[in-house]
C-alpha cells in the first residue's frame, strides 16, 4: 500500500477513535465543563479590563499569541511530548484550544496592557510563566487534563517567555512602521 494511503487510513482510524473516546469520556464530564468555562470566562474578564483606546493593538498581540500557542501545542502533541485526555470538541484534537485561544492570549494581553516597559513586561512574563509551568500545569496533570510524556514543566518556561517577547517585538515593529 502506498505510504500516503497508509497515513490516510491511520488518520481515519484516529478520527473515529477520537470521536468515540470524546463521546464516552469527555462530553459533559466535569473536565468538559471546565474547558467550556476556560473558553468563555477569560474573554469576559478581558472585555471588562481591556484598554479600549488600545484595543486593536492589544487584540493583535493576543491573536499572535493564540496563533503561536496553537502551533507550539500542535508541535508538542504531534511530537508526543504531551497529550490532552479531554477536549472541548472532538475534532480539535490534539490541541487544547480553550488554553491556546482563550486562557493564554487573555493572560498575555493583560500583561501586555499593564506592563508597558520592556523590563516590567519581562518580569511580569517570568512570574506568569513560572506560575503556569509550576502551578497550573501540575494541576492540569493532577486532574487528568494534561499528560506529560517526554516533557518537563521547566521546558515550558522559556517557550512562554519567548513567544510573548517575540509577539511584543512584532507588534512594536508594526506600530513603528505605521507611524
XYZ file of C-alpha atoms in Angstrom:
179
model
C 0.000 0.000 0.000
C 1.254 3.500 -0.838
C 2.535 5.389 2.217
C 0.034 8.269 1.826
C -2.827 5.752 1.757
C -1.493 4.251 4.989
C -1.405 7.722 6.550
C -4.974 8.424 5.448
C -6.165 5.105 6.848
C -4.451 5.859 10.170
C -5.934 9.378 10.190
C -9.426 7.989 9.542
C -8.990 5.463 12.365
C -7.695 8.197 14.700
C -10.650 10.445 13.865
C -13.233 7.736 14.561
C -11.463 6.560 17.714
C -11.102 10.148 18.964
C -14.789 10.797 18.408
C -15.794 7.618 20.264
C -13.426 8.463 23.140
C -14.749 12.023 23.316
C -18.392 10.836 23.457
C -17.633 8.231 26.093
C -15.131 10.037 28.321
C -15.181 13.800 27.717
C -18.528 15.176 26.590
C -20.402 16.626 29.591
C -17.777 15.378 32.068
C -16.623 17.839 34.695
C -13.450 18.304 32.593
C -15.571 19.214 29.565
C -17.495 21.818 31.579
C -14.218 23.177 32.927
C -12.827 23.515 29.390
C -16.029 25.260 28.286
C -15.644 27.687 31.196
C -11.999 28.282 30.235
C -13.184 29.135 26.726
C -15.590 31.863 27.860
C -14.613 33.379 31.224
C -11.185 34.762 30.217
C -12.784 36.689 27.342
C -15.391 38.192 29.693
C -12.580 39.283 32.027
C -10.629 40.676 29.088
C -13.627 42.643 27.831
C -14.087 44.220 31.263
C -10.407 45.057 31.791
C -9.099 45.912 28.336
C -7.972 49.421 27.461
C -10.457 50.420 24.751
C -8.067 53.090 23.436
C -5.533 50.367 22.553
C -7.963 47.562 21.730
C -6.674 46.890 18.191
C -3.063 46.800 19.312
C -3.813 44.589 22.321
C -6.119 42.292 20.339
C -3.484 41.957 17.589
C -0.951 40.939 20.218
C -3.429 38.410 21.639
C -4.186 36.935 18.217
C -0.484 36.483 17.570
C -0.106 34.775 20.965
C -3.051 32.479 20.119
C -1.510 31.507 16.772
C 1.919 30.840 18.273
C 0.418 28.913 21.214
C -1.635 26.744 18.859
C 1.386 25.992 16.662
C 3.544 25.122 19.678
C 0.756 22.929 21.048
C 0.406 21.079 17.749
C 4.172 20.610 17.642
C 4.224 19.227 21.196
C 1.283 16.882 20.817
C 2.321 15.619 17.379
C 5.871 15.080 18.667
C 4.363 13.075 21.554
C 5.840 15.349 24.209
C 2.410 15.692 25.835
C -1.278 14.922 25.275
C -4.722 16.003 26.416
C -7.140 13.280 27.549
C -10.141 15.642 27.355
C -11.220 18.058 24.644
C -13.996 20.584 24.323
C -14.732 19.412 20.772
C -13.557 16.055 19.458
C -12.318 17.360 16.098
C -9.945 19.842 17.738
C -7.610 17.074 18.830
C -4.684 17.283 19.515
C -4.522 20.913 20.713
C -6.110 22.227 23.902
C -7.988 25.067 22.220
C -9.511 26.642 25.378
C -5.997 27.265 26.684
C -4.363 28.126 23.349
C -7.069 30.511 22.140
C -8.569 31.811 25.363
C -6.541 31.497 28.577
C -3.053 32.196 27.209
C -4.000 35.051 24.853
C -6.014 36.807 27.569
C -3.284 36.315 30.172
C -0.680 37.684 27.768
C -2.870 40.581 26.594
C -3.361 41.724 30.180
C 0.386 41.551 30.803
C 0.983 43.433 27.548
C -1.555 46.092 28.525
C -0.440 46.688 32.110
C 3.342 46.317 31.802
C 4.362 48.858 29.173
C 8.154 48.950 29.641
C 10.266 46.035 28.449
C 11.706 45.499 31.935
C 8.343 45.334 33.721
C 6.922 43.256 30.864
C 9.688 40.645 31.129
C 9.431 40.471 34.932
C 5.640 40.012 34.721
C 6.095 37.390 31.998
C 8.605 35.480 34.089
C 6.280 35.452 37.104
C 3.350 34.328 34.924
C 5.455 31.667 33.163
C 6.637 30.244 36.491
C 3.084 30.162 37.867
C 1.709 28.472 34.745
C 4.587 25.984 34.483
C 4.844 25.033 38.154
C 1.303 25.547 39.489
C -1.234 25.418 36.643
C 0.378 22.673 34.547
C 0.820 20.316 37.549
C -2.834 20.915 38.464
C -3.851 20.055 34.901
C -1.813 16.844 35.209
C -3.377 16.017 38.574
C -6.900 16.488 37.199
C -6.139 14.459 34.078
C -6.389 17.345 31.634
C -2.731 17.130 30.607
C -0.392 14.131 30.276
C 3.371 14.545 30.014
C 5.431 12.018 28.074
C 8.930 13.346 27.473
C 8.196 16.936 28.544
C 9.087 18.536 31.868
C 7.399 21.575 33.394
C 10.637 23.580 33.306
C 10.724 23.319 29.495
C 7.538 25.390 29.301
C 9.051 28.484 30.919
C 11.300 29.570 28.015
C 8.534 28.826 25.494
C 6.070 31.025 27.394
C 8.677 33.772 27.614
C 9.967 33.632 24.038
C 6.562 33.581 22.351
C 5.425 36.642 24.323
C 8.666 38.548 23.725
C 8.539 37.722 20.011
C 4.879 38.778 19.759
C 5.579 42.084 21.504
C 8.571 42.708 19.232
C 6.398 42.072 16.144
C 3.615 44.381 17.372
C 6.119 47.116 18.209
C 7.669 46.835 14.722
C 4.204 47.058 13.155
C 3.333 50.103 15.279
C 6.613 51.802 14.346
C 6.141 51.127 10.631
C 2.627 52.596 10.654
C 3.756 55.967 12.028
